[in-house]
Structures are given as C-alpha cells and as structure tokens.
CSV table of C-alpha atoms and ligand atoms in Angstrom, one decimal:
chain,number,residue,atom,x,y,z
A,169,MET,CA,-3.3,20.8,-13.1
A,170,ALA,CA,-4.9,17.3,-13.3
A,171,ASN,CA,-5.8,16.3,-16.9
A,172,PHE,CA,-8.2,13.4,-16.7
A,173,ASP,CA,-9.3,13.6,-20.3
A,174,GLU,CA,-5.7,13.4,-21.6
A,175,LEU,CA,-5.1,10.3,-19.5
A,176,LEU,CA,-8.2,8.6,-20.8
A,177,ASN,CA,-7.2,9.5,-24.4
A,178,ARG,CA,-3.7,8.0,-23.8
A,179,TYR,CA,-5.3,4.8,-22.5
A,180,ASP,CA,-7.7,4.7,-25.5
A,181,GLU,CA,-4.8,5.0,-27.9
A,182,LEU,CA,-2.8,2.3,-26.1
A,183,SER,CA,-5.7,-0.1,-25.9
A,184,ARG,CA,-6.3,0.3,-29.7
A,185,ASN,CA,-2.6,-0.5,-30.3
A,186,LEU,CA,-2.6,-3.5,-27.9
A,187,MET,CA,-5.9,-5.0,-29.2
A,188,ASN,CA,-4.3,-6.3,-32.4
A,189,SER,CA,-1.4,-8.0,-30.6
A,190,MET,CA,-3.9,-9.7,-28.3
A,191,LYS,CA,-5.9,-11.1,-31.2
A,192,ASP,CA,-2.7,-12.3,-32.8
A,193,GLY,CA,-2.0,-14.6,-29.8
A,194,LYS,CA,1.1,-12.7,-28.7
A,195,LYS,CA,2.4,-13.7,-25.2
A,196,PHE,CA,1.8,-11.0,-22.6
A,197,ILE,CA,3.1,-10.8,-19.0
A,198,VAL,CA,2.0,-8.5,-16.2
A,199,VAL,CA,4.7,-7.9,-13.7
A,200,THR,CA,3.7,-6.3,-10.4
A,201,HIS,CA,4.8,-5.4,-7.0
A,202,ILE,CA,4.0,-7.7,-4.0
A,203,ASP,CA,2.3,-5.1,-1.8
A,204,ALA,CA,-1.5,-4.7,-1.8
A,205,ASP,CA,-1.6,-1.8,-4.3
A,206,GLY,CA,0.7,-3.9,-6.5
A,207,LEU,CA,-1.5,-7.0,-6.2
A,208,CYS,CA,-4.7,-5.0,-7.0
A,209,SER,CA,-3.2,-3.2,-10.0
A,210,GLY,CA,-1.6,-6.4,-11.3
A,211,ALA,CA,-4.8,-8.4,-10.9
A,212,MET,CA,-6.9,-5.7,-12.7
A,213,THR,CA,-4.5,-5.5,-15.6
A,214,PHE,CA,-4.3,-9.3,-15.8
A,215,VAL,CA,-8.1,-9.7,-15.7
A,216,ALA,CA,-8.7,-7.0,-18.3
A,217,LEU,CA,-6.3,-8.7,-20.8
A,218,ALA,CA,-7.6,-12.2,-20.1
A,219,ARG,CA,-11.2,-10.9,-20.6
A,220,ARG,CA,-10.0,-9.7,-24.1
A,221,GLY,CA,-8.8,-13.2,-24.8
A,222,ALA,CA,-5.1,-12.4,-24.5
A,223,THR,CA,-2.5,-15.1,-23.6
A,224,VAL,CA,-1.3,-13.6,-20.4
A,225,SER,CA,0.8,-14.6,-17.4
A,226,GLY,CA,1.1,-12.8,-14.0
A,227,ARG,CA,4.3,-12.3,-12.0
A,228,THR,CA,5.0,-10.6,-8.7
A,229,VAL,CA,8.4,-9.2,-7.6
A,230,PRO,CA,9.4,-7.6,-4.3
A,231,ASP,CA,11.5,-5.0,-6.2
A,232,LEU,CA,12.3,-4.4,-9.8
A,233,ASP,CA,16.1,-4.2,-10.4
A,234,PRO,CA,18.4,-4.8,-13.3
A,235,LYS,CA,18.9,-8.5,-12.4
A,236,THR,CA,15.1,-9.1,-12.5
A,237,ILE,CA,14.8,-7.2,-15.8
A,238,GLU,CA,17.4,-9.5,-17.3
A,239,VAL,CA,15.5,-12.7,-16.0
A,240,LEU,CA,12.3,-11.4,-17.5
A,241,ARG,CA,14.0,-10.5,-20.9
A,242,GLU,CA,15.3,-14.1,-21.1
A,243,GLU,CA,11.8,-15.5,-20.7
A,244,ARG,CA,11.0,-13.8,-24.1
A,245,TYR,CA,7.5,-12.6,-23.7
A,246,ASP,CA,6.1,-10.6,-26.6
A,247,PHE,CA,4.9,-7.8,-24.4
A,248,TYR,CA,5.5,-6.8,-20.8
A,249,ILE,CA,3.2,-4.6,-18.6
A,250,PHE,CA,4.7,-3.4,-15.3
A,251,THR,CA,2.3,-2.2,-12.7
A,252,ASP,CA,3.3,-0.3,-9.5
A,253,LEU,CA,6.9,-0.4,-10.4
A,254,GLY,CA,9.3,0.5,-13.2
A,255,SER,CA,9.2,4.3,-13.3
A,256,THR,CA,12.8,4.7,-12.1
A,257,LEU,CA,14.2,2.0,-14.4
A,258,VAL,CA,12.8,3.0,-17.8
A,259,SER,CA,16.2,3.3,-19.5
A,260,GLU,CA,17.1,-0.2,-18.4
A,261,LEU,CA,13.7,-1.5,-19.5
A,262,ALA,CA,14.0,0.1,-22.9
A,263,LEU,CA,17.5,-1.3,-23.3
A,264,ALA,CA,16.4,-4.9,-22.5
A,265,LEU,CA,12.9,-4.9,-24.0
A,266,ASP,CA,13.0,-2.3,-26.8
A,267,ASN,CA,9.5,-1.0,-27.2
A,268,ARG,CA,7.7,-4.1,-26.0
A,269,PHE,CA,6.7,-2.8,-22.6
A,270,LEU,CA,4.4,-0.5,-20.8
A,271,VAL,CA,4.7,0.9,-17.3
A,272,LEU,CA,1.5,1.9,-15.4
A,273,ASP,CA,2.6,3.6,-12.2
A,274,HIS,CA,2.3,6.3,-9.7
A,275,HIS,CA,5.7,6.7,-8.1
A,276,GLU,CA,7.6,9.9,-8.6
A,277,LEU,CA,9.7,9.6,-11.8
A,278,PRO,CA,12.7,11.4,-13.3
A,279,GLU,CA,12.2,13.7,-16.2
A,280,VAL,CA,13.8,11.3,-18.6
A,281,SER,CA,11.3,8.5,-17.7
A,282,ALA,CA,8.3,10.9,-17.9
A,283,ARG,CA,9.2,11.7,-21.5
A,284,ASN,CA,9.2,8.0,-22.5
A,285,PRO,CA,5.9,7.0,-24.3
A,286,ALA,CA,6.0,3.6,-22.7
A,287,VAL,CA,5.3,5.2,-19.3
A,288,VAL,CA,1.8,6.1,-18.1
A,289,ASN,CA,2.3,7.6,-14.6
A,290,ALA,CA,-0.1,9.7,-12.5
A,291,TRP,CA,2.4,12.5,-12.2
A,292,GLN,CA,2.5,13.1,-16.0
A,293,TYR,CA,-1.2,13.9,-15.8
A,294,GLY,CA,-1.0,16.4,-12.9
A,295,TYR,CA,-2.0,13.9,-10.2
A,296,ASP,CA,0.0,13.6,-7.0
A,297,GLY,CA,0.9,9.9,-7.1
A,298,GLY,CA,1.5,9.8,-3.4
A,299,THR,CA,-2.0,11.0,-2.4
A,300,GLU,CA,-4.4,11.2,-5.4
A,301,ALA,CA,-3.7,8.2,-7.6
A,302,CYS,CA,-2.5,4.8,-6.6
A,303,SER,CA,-1.2,2.2,-9.0
A,304,SER,CA,-4.6,0.4,-8.8
A,305,THR,CA,-6.5,3.4,-10.0
A,306,MET,CA,-4.0,3.9,-12.8
A,307,ALA,CA,-4.6,0.2,-13.8
A,308,TYR,CA,-8.3,0.6,-13.4
A,309,TYR,CA,-8.6,3.3,-16.0
A,310,PHE,CA,-6.4,1.2,-18.4
A,311,ALA,CA,-8.7,-1.8,-17.8
A,312,ARG,CA,-11.7,0.4,-18.4
A,313,ALA,CA,-10.2,1.6,-21.7
A,314,LEU,CA,-9.7,-2.0,-22.8
A,315,ASP,CA,-13.4,-2.7,-22.1
A,316,TYR,CA,-16.0,-0.5,-20.4
A,317,SER,CA,-17.4,-3.5,-18.6
A,318,ASN,CA,-14.3,-3.6,-16.5
A,319,ARG,CA,-16.0,-1.0,-14.4
A,320,ASP,CA,-16.8,-3.9,-12.2
A,321,LEU,CA,-13.2,-3.9,-11.0
A,322,ALA,CA,-13.4,-0.3,-9.6
A,323,TYR,CA,-13.6,-1.5,-6.0
A,324,LEU,CA,-10.0,-2.8,-6.2
A,325,SER,CA,-8.8,0.9,-6.8
A,326,VAL,CA,-10.3,1.7,-3.5
A,327,VAL,CA,-8.5,-1.2,-1.8
A,328,GLY,CA,-5.2,-0.2,-3.5
A,329,ALA,CA,-5.6,3.5,-2.5
A,330,VAL,CA,-6.3,2.8,1.2
A,331,ALA,CA,-3.5,0.2,1.2
A,332,ASP,CA,-1.1,2.9,0.1
A,333,ARG,CA,-2.5,5.3,2.7
A,334,GLN,CA,-3.9,7.7,0.2
A,335,ASP,CA,-7.1,8.2,2.2
A,336,VAL,CA,-5.7,11.6,3.3
A,337,GLY,CA,-8.5,13.9,2.1
A,338,GLU,CA,-10.8,15.5,4.7
A,339,GLY,CA,-12.3,12.9,7.0
A,340,ARG,CA,-10.1,10.2,5.4
A,341,SER,CA,-11.7,10.6,2.0
A,342,LEU,CA,-10.2,9.7,-1.3
A,343,THR,CA,-9.4,12.6,-3.7
A,344,GLY,CA,-8.1,13.2,-7.2
A,345,LEU,CA,-8.1,10.2,-9.6
A,346,ASN,CA,-8.8,7.8,-6.7
A,347,GLY,CA,-11.9,9.9,-5.9
A,348,LYS,CA,-13.2,9.4,-9.4
A,349,ALA,CA,-12.7,5.6,-9.3
A,350,LEU,CA,-14.4,5.5,-5.9
A,351,GLU,CA,-17.5,7.3,-7.4
A,352,GLU,CA,-17.6,4.7,-10.2
A,353,ALA,CA,-17.3,1.9,-7.6
A,354,GLN,CA,-20.2,3.4,-5.7
A,355,SER,CA,-22.4,4.0,-8.7
A,356,SER,CA,-21.9,0.4,-9.8
A,357,GLY,CA,-23.2,-0.7,-6.3
A,358,LEU,CA,-19.9,-2.4,-5.5
A,359,LEU,CA,-19.1,-0.3,-2.4
A,360,THR,CA,-20.6,2.1,0.0
A,361,VAL,CA,-19.0,4.9,2.0
A,362,SER,CA,-20.1,5.8,5.5
A,363,LYS,CA,-18.8,8.0,8.3
A,364,ASP,CA,-17.8,5.8,11.3
A,365,LEU,CA,-15.2,5.0,13.9
A,366,LEU,CA,-12.0,4.1,12.1
A,367,PHE,CA,-10.6,1.4,14.5
A,368,TYR,CA,-8.9,-1.3,12.4
A,369,GLY,CA,-10.6,-4.6,12.3
A,370,ARG,CA,-14.2,-3.4,12.2
A,371,GLU,CA,-15.5,-6.5,10.6
A,372,THR,CA,-13.3,-9.2,12.2
A,373,ARG,CA,-11.9,-8.2,15.5
A,374,PRO,CA,-13.6,-8.1,18.9
A,375,LEU,CA,-14.4,-4.5,19.7
A,376,HIS,CA,-12.0,-4.2,22.7
A,377,GLU,CA,-9.2,-5.7,20.6
A,378,ALA,CA,-9.8,-3.3,17.8
A,379,ILE,CA,-9.5,-0.4,20.2
A,380,ALA,CA,-6.5,-1.8,22.0
A,381,SER,CA,-4.7,-2.1,18.7
A,382,SER,CA,-5.0,1.6,17.9
A,383,SER,CA,-1.5,3.1,17.5
A,384,SER,CA,-2.5,6.2,15.6
A,385,PRO,CA,-3.8,7.9,17.7
A,386,PHE,CA,-2.0,6.2,20.7
A,387,ILE,CA,-4.7,6.1,23.4
A,388,LYS,CA,-2.9,6.1,26.7
A,389,GLY,CA,-4.5,3.5,29.0
A,390,LEU,CA,-6.1,1.6,26.2
A,391,SER,CA,-3.6,1.1,23.4
A,392,GLY,CA,-1.8,-2.2,23.9
A,393,SER,CA,-4.2,-3.4,26.7
A,394,LYS,CA,-7.1,-5.5,25.6
A,395,ASP,CA,-8.1,-6.0,29.3
A,396,ALA,CA,-8.2,-2.2,30.0
A,397,ALA,CA,-10.3,-1.7,26.8
A,398,LEU,CA,-12.7,-4.5,27.7
A,399,ALA,CA,-13.1,-3.2,31.3
A,400,ALA,CA,-13.8,0.4,30.1
A,401,LEU,CA,-16.4,-0.7,27.6
A,402,ILE,CA,-18.2,-3.0,30.0
A,403,LYS,CA,-18.2,-0.1,32.5
A,404,ALA,CA,-19.9,2.1,29.9
A,405,GLY,CA,-22.6,-0.5,29.6
A,406,ILE,CA,-21.7,-1.9,26.1
A,407,ARG,CA,-22.9,-5.4,25.5
A,408,MET,CA,-19.7,-7.1,24.4
A,409,LYS,CA,-20.9,-10.5,23.3
A,410,GLU,CA,-23.6,-11.9,21.0
A,411,SER,CA,-24.3,-15.4,22.4
A,412,ALA,CA,-20.8,-16.8,22.7
A,413,LYS,CA,-19.2,-14.5,20.1
A,414,TRP,CA,-17.4,-11.2,20.7
A,415,ARG,CA,-19.2,-8.4,18.9
A,416,THR,CA,-17.3,-6.3,16.3
A,417,LEU,CA,-17.5,-2.6,15.6
A,418,ALA,CA,-19.5,-3.2,12.5
A,419,GLU,CA,-22.3,-4.8,14.5
A,420,LEU,CA,-22.9,-1.9,16.9
A,421,SER,CA,-25.8,0.4,16.7
A,422,SER,CA,-25.2,4.1,16.3
A,423,GLU,CA,-26.2,4.7,19.9
A,424,GLU,CA,-23.6,2.2,21.0
A,425,LYS,CA,-20.9,3.7,18.8
A,426,LYS,CA,-21.6,7.1,20.4
A,427,LYS,CA,-20.9,5.5,23.8
A,428,VAL,CA,-17.6,4.0,22.4
A,429,THR,CA,-16.5,7.4,21.2
A,430,GLU,CA,-17.2,8.9,24.6
A,431,VAL,CA,-15.2,6.1,26.4
A,432,VAL,CA,-12.2,6.7,24.1
A,433,ALA,CA,-12.6,10.4,24.3
A,434,SER,CA,-12.3,10.2,28.1
A,435,PHE,CA,-8.9,8.6,27.8
A,436,LEU,CA,-7.7,11.0,25.1
A,437,ALA,CA,-8.8,14.1,27.0
A,438,PRO,CA,-9.1,13.0,30.6
A,439,ALA,CA,-9.5,16.5,32.1
A,440,GLY,CA,-12.5,17.1,29.8
A,441,GLY,CA,-10.7,19.8,27.8
A,442,GLY,CA,-8.9,19.7,24.4
A,443,GLY,CA,-8.4,16.6,22.4
A,444,ALA,CA,-11.2,17.5,20.0
A,445,GLU,CA,-8.9,17.2,17.0
A,446,VAL,CA,-7.6,13.7,18.1
A,447,ILE,CA,-11.2,12.6,18.8
A,448,GLY,CA,-12.1,13.9,15.3
A,449,ALA,CA,-9.4,11.7,13.9
A,450,LEU,CA,-11.1,8.6,15.2
A,451,ILE,CA,-14.0,9.1,12.8
A,452,GLY,CA,-13.7,9.0,9.0
A,453,ASP,CA,-14.8,7.4,5.7
A,454,ILE,CA,-15.3,3.7,5.9
A,455,TYR,CA,-15.4,1.8,2.6
A,456,THR,CA,-17.6,-1.3,2.8
A,457,LEU,CA,-17.7,-3.9,0.0
A,458,GLY,CA,-21.3,-5.0,0.4
A,459,MET,CA,-20.9,-8.0,-1.9
A,460,GLU,CA,-18.4,-9.7,0.4
A,461,ASP,CA,-19.5,-11.8,3.4
A,462,ALA,CA,-19.8,-10.1,6.8
A,463,PHE,CA,-17.2,-11.0,9.4
A,464,THR,CA,-14.5,-11.5,6.7
A,465,PRO,CA,-11.6,-9.2,6.2
A,466,LEU,CA,-12.7,-8.6,2.6
A,467,ARG,CA,-15.8,-6.6,3.5
A,468,ASP,CA,-13.8,-3.5,4.8
A,469,ALA,CA,-11.4,-2.0,2.2
A,470,ARG,CA,-8.7,-1.4,4.8
A,471,GLU,CA,-8.8,-4.9,6.2
A,472,PHE,CA,-8.9,-6.3,2.6
A,473,ALA,CA,-5.7,-4.3,2.0
A,474,THR,CA,-3.9,-5.7,5.1
A,475,LEU,CA,-4.9,-9.3,4.0
A,476,LEU,CA,-3.3,-8.7,0.6
A,477,ASN,CA,-0.2,-7.2,2.2
A,478,SER,CA,0.1,-10.2,4.4
A,479,CYS,CA,-0.1,-12.5,1.4
A,480,GLY,CA,2.6,-10.5,-0.4
A,481,ARG,CA,4.9,-10.0,2.5
A,482,MET,CA,4.6,-13.5,3.9
A,483,GLY,CA,5.9,-14.9,0.6
A,484,LYS,CA,2.5,-15.9,-1.0
A,485,PRO,CA,1.8,-13.0,-3.4
A,486,GLY,CA,0.2,-15.4,-5.8
A,487,LEU,CA,-2.5,-16.1,-3.2
A,488,GLY,CA,-3.2,-12.4,-3.0
A,489,LEU,CA,-3.6,-12.2,-6.8
A,490,SER,CA,-6.1,-15.2,-6.6
A,491,ILE,CA,-8.1,-13.3,-4.0
A,492,CYS,CA,-8.1,-10.2,-6.1
A,493,VAL,CA,-9.3,-12.0,-9.2
A,494,GLY,CA,-12.2,-13.5,-7.2
A,495,ASP,CA,-11.1,-16.8,-5.5
A,496,ARG,CA,-13.1,-16.9,-2.2
A,497,SER,CA,-12.6,-20.5,-1.1
A,498,ASP,CA,-9.3,-22.1,-0.2
A,499,SER,CA,-7.3,-18.9,-1.0
A,500,LEU,CA,-9.3,-16.9,1.4
A,501,ARG,CA,-8.9,-19.4,4.2
A,502,GLU,CA,-5.1,-19.6,3.6
A,503,GLY,CA,-5.0,-15.8,3.3
A,504,MET,CA,-6.6,-15.4,6.7
A,505,ARG,CA,-4.1,-17.8,8.3
A,506,LEU,CA,-1.2,-15.7,6.8
A,507,LEU,CA,-2.9,-12.6,8.1
A,508,SER,CA,-2.5,-13.7,11.7
A,509,GLU,CA,1.1,-14.9,11.1
A,510,TYR,CA,1.8,-11.5,9.5
A,511,ARG,CA,0.5,-9.6,12.5
A,512,ALA,CA,2.5,-11.7,14.9
A,513,GLU,CA,5.7,-11.3,12.9
A,514,ILE,CA,5.3,-7.6,12.6
A,515,ASN,CA,4.5,-7.2,16.2
A,516,LYS,CA,7.7,-9.2,17.1
A,517,SER,CA,9.8,-6.9,14.9
A,518,VAL,CA,8.3,-3.7,16.2
A,519,GLN,CA,8.6,-4.7,19.8
A,520,GLY,CA,12.2,-5.9,19.1
A,521,ILE,CA,13.1,-2.4,17.9
A,522,LEU,CA,11.2,-0.5,20.6
A,523,SER,CA,12.8,-2.4,23.3
A,524,ASP,CA,16.4,-2.2,22.1
A,525,SER,CA,17.9,1.3,22.1
A,526,GLY,CA,21.0,-0.1,20.5
A,527,ARG,CA,19.1,-0.4,17.3
A,528,VAL,CA,18.2,3.3,17.0
A,529,GLU,CA,20.5,6.2,16.3
A,530,ILE,CA,19.0,9.7,16.5
A,531,ARG,CA,20.6,12.5,14.5
A,532,GLU,CA,18.5,15.6,14.9
A,533,ASP,CA,15.1,14.8,13.5
A,534,PHE,CA,16.3,11.7,11.8
A,535,ALA,CA,16.1,8.2,13.4
A,536,PHE,CA,18.3,5.5,11.8
A,537,VAL,CA,16.9,2.1,12.7
A,538,THR,CA,18.9,-1.1,12.3
A,539,GLY,CA,16.7,-4.2,11.8
A,540,ASP,CA,19.5,-6.5,10.7
A,541,ASP,CA,18.8,-10.1,11.8
A,542,LEU,CA,15.5,-9.2,13.4
A,543,VAL,CA,13.3,-7.8,10.7
A,544,ASP,CA,12.6,-9.8,7.5
A,545,GLU,CA,13.3,-7.6,4.5
A,546,LYS,CA,9.7,-8.1,3.2
A,547,LEU,CA,8.3,-6.8,6.4
A,548,LEU,CA,10.6,-3.8,6.7
A,549,GLY,CA,8.1,-1.5,4.9
A,550,PRO,CA,5.1,-2.2,7.2
A,551,VAL,CA,7.3,-2.3,10.3
A,552,THR,CA,8.7,1.2,9.5
A,553,SER,CA,5.2,2.5,8.8
A,554,ILE,CA,4.1,1.4,12.3
A,555,LEU,CA,7.2,2.9,13.9
A,556,ALA,CA,6.1,6.2,12.2
A,557,SER,CA,3.3,6.6,14.6
A,558,ALA,CA,5.1,5.4,17.8
A,559,PRO,CA,5.5,8.2,20.4
A,560,GLN,CA,9.4,8.1,20.1
A,561,PHE,CA,9.4,8.3,16.3
A,562,LYS,CA,6.4,10.3,15.3
A,563,ASP,CA,8.3,13.6,15.2
A,564,ARG,CA,11.2,12.3,13.1
A,565,VAL,CA,12.1,10.9,9.7
A,566,ILE,CA,12.8,7.2,10.1
A,567,VAL,CA,15.3,5.5,7.9
A,568,ALA,CA,15.3,1.8,8.6
A,569,ARG,CA,17.6,-0.9,7.3
A,570,THR,CA,17.8,-4.7,7.3
A,571,LYS,CA,19.9,-7.3,5.5
A,572,SER,CA,18.8,-8.5,2.1
A,573,GLY,CA,20.6,-11.8,1.4
A,574,GLU,CA,24.3,-11.9,2.0
A,575,SER,CA,25.4,-8.7,0.2
A,576,GLU,CA,22.7,-6.1,0.2
A,577,LEU,CA,20.7,-3.8,2.4
A,578,LYS,CA,17.0,-3.1,2.1
A,579,ILE,CA,16.0,0.4,3.2
A,580,SER,CA,12.6,1.7,4.1
A,581,SER,CA,12.0,5.3,5.1
A,582,ARG,CA,8.9,7.1,6.4
A,583,VAL,CA,8.0,10.6,7.6
A,584,GLY,CA,6.7,10.3,11.2
A,585,ASP,CA,3.0,11.1,11.7
A,586,SER,CA,3.6,14.5,13.4
A,587,HIS,CA,6.8,15.5,11.7
A,588,ASN,CA,6.5,18.8,9.9
A,589,ARG,CA,9.6,19.7,8.0
A,590,GLU,CA,9.4,19.5,4.3
A,591,VAL,CA,11.2,16.4,2.9
A,592,ASN,CA,10.8,14.4,-0.2
A,593,LEU,CA,11.9,10.9,0.7
A,594,GLY,CA,11.3,9.5,-2.9
A,595,VAL,CA,13.9,11.8,-4.4
A,596,MET,CA,16.2,11.5,-1.4
A,597,MET,CA,16.2,7.7,-1.5
A,598,ARG,CA,16.6,7.6,-5.2
A,599,GLU,CA,19.6,10.0,-5.2
A,600,ALA,CA,21.3,8.6,-2.2
A,601,ALA,CA,20.9,5.0,-3.4
A,602,GLU,CA,22.2,5.8,-6.9
A,603,LYS,CA,25.3,7.4,-5.3
A,604,MET,CA,25.9,4.0,-3.5
A,605,GLY,CA,25.5,2.0,-6.7
A,606,GLY,CA,21.9,0.9,-5.7
A,607,VAL,CA,18.4,1.7,-6.6
A,608,GLY,CA,15.8,3.7,-4.7
A,609,GLY,CA,12.6,5.7,-5.1
A,610,GLY,CA,9.0,6.1,-3.9
A,611,HIS,CA,6.9,8.9,-2.6
A,612,MET,CA,7.4,12.1,-0.5
A,613,MET,CA,6.3,10.4,2.8
A,614,ALA,CA,7.3,6.8,2.1
A,615,ALA,CA,10.2,5.5,0.1
A,616,GLY,CA,12.7,2.7,-0.1
A,617,ALA,CA,16.0,1.6,-1.5
A,618,LYS,CA,18.3,-1.4,-2.1
A,619,ILE,CA,22.1,-0.8,-1.7
A,620,PRO,CA,25.3,-2.9,-1.3
A,621,LEU,CA,25.7,-4.0,2.4
A,622,SER,CA,29.1,-2.4,2.7
A,623,ARG,CA,27.7,1.1,1.8
A,624,GLY,CA,25.3,1.3,4.8
A,625,PRO,CA,27.2,4.0,6.8
A,626,ASP,CA,27.9,6.0,3.7
A,627,PHE,CA,24.2,5.9,2.8
A,628,ALA,CA,23.2,7.3,6.2
A,629,LYS,CA,25.8,10.1,5.8
A,630,THR,CA,24.6,11.0,2.3
A,631,VAL,CA,21.0,11.1,3.5
A,632,LEU,CA,21.9,13.5,6.3
A,633,GLU,CA,24.0,15.7,3.9
A,634,ARG,CA,21.1,15.9,1.5
A,635,ALA,CA,18.7,16.8,4.3
A,636,GLY,CA,21.1,19.6,5.4
A,637,VAL,CA,21.6,18.0,8.9
B,20,C5P,O1,9.6,-1.0,0.6
B,20,C5P,P1,8.8,0.2,1.2
B,20,C5P,O2,7.4,-0.2,1.7
B,20,C5P,O3,9.6,0.9,2.3
B,20,C5P,O4,8.6,1.2,0.0
B,20,C5P,C1,8.0,2.4,0.2
B,20,C5P,C2,7.5,3.0,-1.1
B,20,C5P,O5,8.7,3.2,-2.0
B,20,C5P,C3,6.7,2.0,-1.9
B,20,C5P,O6,5.7,2.7,-2.6
B,20,C5P,C4,7.7,1.4,-2.9
B,20,C5P,O7,7.1,0.9,-4.1
B,20,C5P,C5,8.6,2.5,-3.2
B,20,C5P,N1,10.0,2.1,-3.6
B,20,C5P,C6,10.5,2.5,-4.9
B,20,C5P,N2,11.7,2.0,-5.3
B,20,C5P,C7,12.5,1.2,-4.5
B,20,C5P,C8,12.0,0.9,-3.2
B,20,C5P,C9,10.7,1.3,-2.8
B,20,C5P,O8,9.8,3.2,-5.6
B,20,C5P,N3,13.7,0.8,-4.9
C-alpha cells in the first residue's frame, strides 16, 4: 500500500542532513537522464539546491554505467544526486562514492538496492513507478522538503509524468503520487486540467496535421494523410484558417470540436456501429500550462514533454534543462528547431523499419527489430515506442537493437499497445543484459539495455527463454 507520509518523512530527514553541507559550501552535482522525465527531475533538484544557496552543477547522461560512474568519481564532487537513474547500480555507486550520494528514482529496483538508505525510489513507498510516480514527481517532493516554496515547480511533475506515459488512469488521468503533485500544481494556479480531444500538437499544429499524425488509434483513411484529413474537415464545414494562419485544436469552439469528433468517428466506425471504445480513447485529460504563451509547445504538457525529449535525444540535453529552469528566449527558439529535426529523424527511422521486412524477425508474440546503421541510439527508445502502436507490432513485444559505438548494442523494448500477455520487461532486460555482461532495466511496459555487440544473438535467445517462448 502506498505510504505518502513515510516518503515525506524520509525527505524531511534527508533535507535536514543535506542543509548543513549546503551551508558549508560543499560541491554538489545533480546527474540525470537525458529524456524528458530525466530533464524535469534533474532541473527541479538543481533549482531546489541552488535556491538554498548550494554550489551545484548539473549533468545529463544517456545511460548510467560503471564507466560513467568512474568519470564522475574522478571529478571529486562532495555529494552526488542521481535522478531518474541509478537504482540498478547502487552497489557500484556505493563502491565509488561511499555514502556521498543519493538516488531519486522510480525504476524497478532489486531488493539489495531497495535496502540501501541512499536510495529513495517510488517502489519502496508502495507506488508503482511505471504508472503512479515518475522521477519528476519523486524529485518534486524532495524539492518541496528542501523548501515549501518549491511548490511552484509542481507543473514539471506533470510534464515528466506524461512524458513517461504515466497518464494511464481513467480518461488519461494521473494517479498515485503523480495525481497528488498534479493537485498541487492545480491549486497553485500553474496548470489546468480539461477534458478534450487528445490529438498531439493541440497548441502548435494545424488541426488537419494533428489528426493525420495520430498513430494510436490508427485512423484508417486519415492517419498519414494530411490532404485526406483536410478534405474531410472542410467537408464537415470546419473553418480551417484564421486570416492566413491554420487553426489549431486549442482554438476551436466546443461546437467545432464536436464536429471534429464526428468526422473522426465516421472513419473509425464507418458502418455506424461499434468503435465507441476507440472513439472514447480520442478524448481525455489535457494539461494546460496557462502561464506559457499560446501557440508554443510549452503550453500543453504533452508537447512540452516532446520538446524536452527532442533536446535530450538530439544531443542538446543542456538546452532542455535551461528550458525547464525557465529560459524562454534563445533556448526555446533553438528547442523548437530541434523539435522539427527530431520529428523528421524519428519518422525516417520508423519508415525505414516498416518498409524493410529484413529488419524484423517474428518469434511468436515477440518482434526483434534490427535498427543497426539506420536508427541513432539516442532515438531508439522513441522509435520503439512508436512501433508499439503500429498495426503490425501492436499485438507483440518489441525488442529493438541498434549499434552503440563500435563495440556495444543499445536495446529498447516495449509492450505493444494491444498485447495482453503478462510480461515484466524491466526485470527481463535487467536479467538478460546481466547474463551478457551488460546492464539493463526499466519498467514493466518499457525497458532498455546495453550489451556487448557480439552478444546480440545470445541476448535474443535469452529473452525468448525467459519468456518461455
Ligand atoms: O532507452 P529506452 O527509452 O528504451 O528505455 C526505456 C526505459 O528503461 C526508460 O525508463 C529507461 O530509463 C529504462 N532503462 C533502464 N536501464 C537501462 C536502460 C533503460 O532503467 N540500462
């Protein structure tokens, strides 16, 4: 059972202990993951320490591994805080850094890590770290323990939670610890929640493009075709432009949105029957950051999350951190440029896989995808997530690989959107990777690993054995 009070007490105790080191001018570093949840949690932790007057640096890493830990140790900080990573490498951290570190995380962790007092992980407090508590929410309550005025950071918890696809409560709501942080963000007036059409790009994309980009659900006749979407909307009498500018979903009246729903419904259930469930999935909770400018990707939490992912995955995670800590000028402009490059790059990788059957090997309900020399390792995670809703993969478990440097393989795995067999990818990736001399971990539905290049075939074999296939 979830134990919120115990978590808050633990954070109070930690913050009292750390406060003295901050006053003594000790050197802190916050090390975080490059994805959106990592950037939000790292930024919140960084800001909370800086506001307390600590001497603090920030660092982002694509993965934590023994080599990176060694580099960090050699830099000789007085205290290390890891956010969104570290839970599976606690023994290595303890060996390198003694008791000068803290891990704030939500990934599933082995028993031996859970017992270590340097680890504060959602699972230890009865929260499901895959659906109820993202790393940003874990960092938020730490920041709030350092100073109650850090409540103004709560909206970043919501961005982190939707980024990690934790909006899986009824009607795409946030639950558990994320739900609590969401309430705090709402009561501070930072964010509003409304029920609306979920098409991605509600603040920034022309309506027909937002609809045409829908892959989950896949709308036969509209998905992938801007022209068809535009024609259908015009036929339904929707005014598509405001002066010379395309209108976005966020600008439509409720009457117009009703019409849009009817148009989409007619494609999802052409004979007039069934499809109610799929149509229901088009509508859900929308998280709007009212203090951000309209028509920017920062106003909608899901678009904000993608912007941050694009910074992290296109090699500019520092830019993502700047945006999280409040930079809205040059960083935002540069972030938006990266966002369009990111979309184009992901699209190229996804199409490359979908159009080349030689890259896919099906073994019962598993699909092994080879992205070598096509997919950049930093984009493998998002590409695999998109494949998880493609018609040919949605009933399977996808295990995708691509080369990482000369001698390693990066692995990303996802449970397809309609797959219904019980699997725990986090445990599977961790155990299979360790057997190959690599590292792995993650959540039930999304996990990853890094293994030696030569062990690729053995890794796939081990995964199948563990799944009983
Ligand atoms: O890299 P990818 O997006 O596929 O990772 C999926 C999830 O697995 C992420 O939450 C990531 O942090 C986690 N992961 C992990 N340990 C690894 C690799 C990935 O916990 N070695």
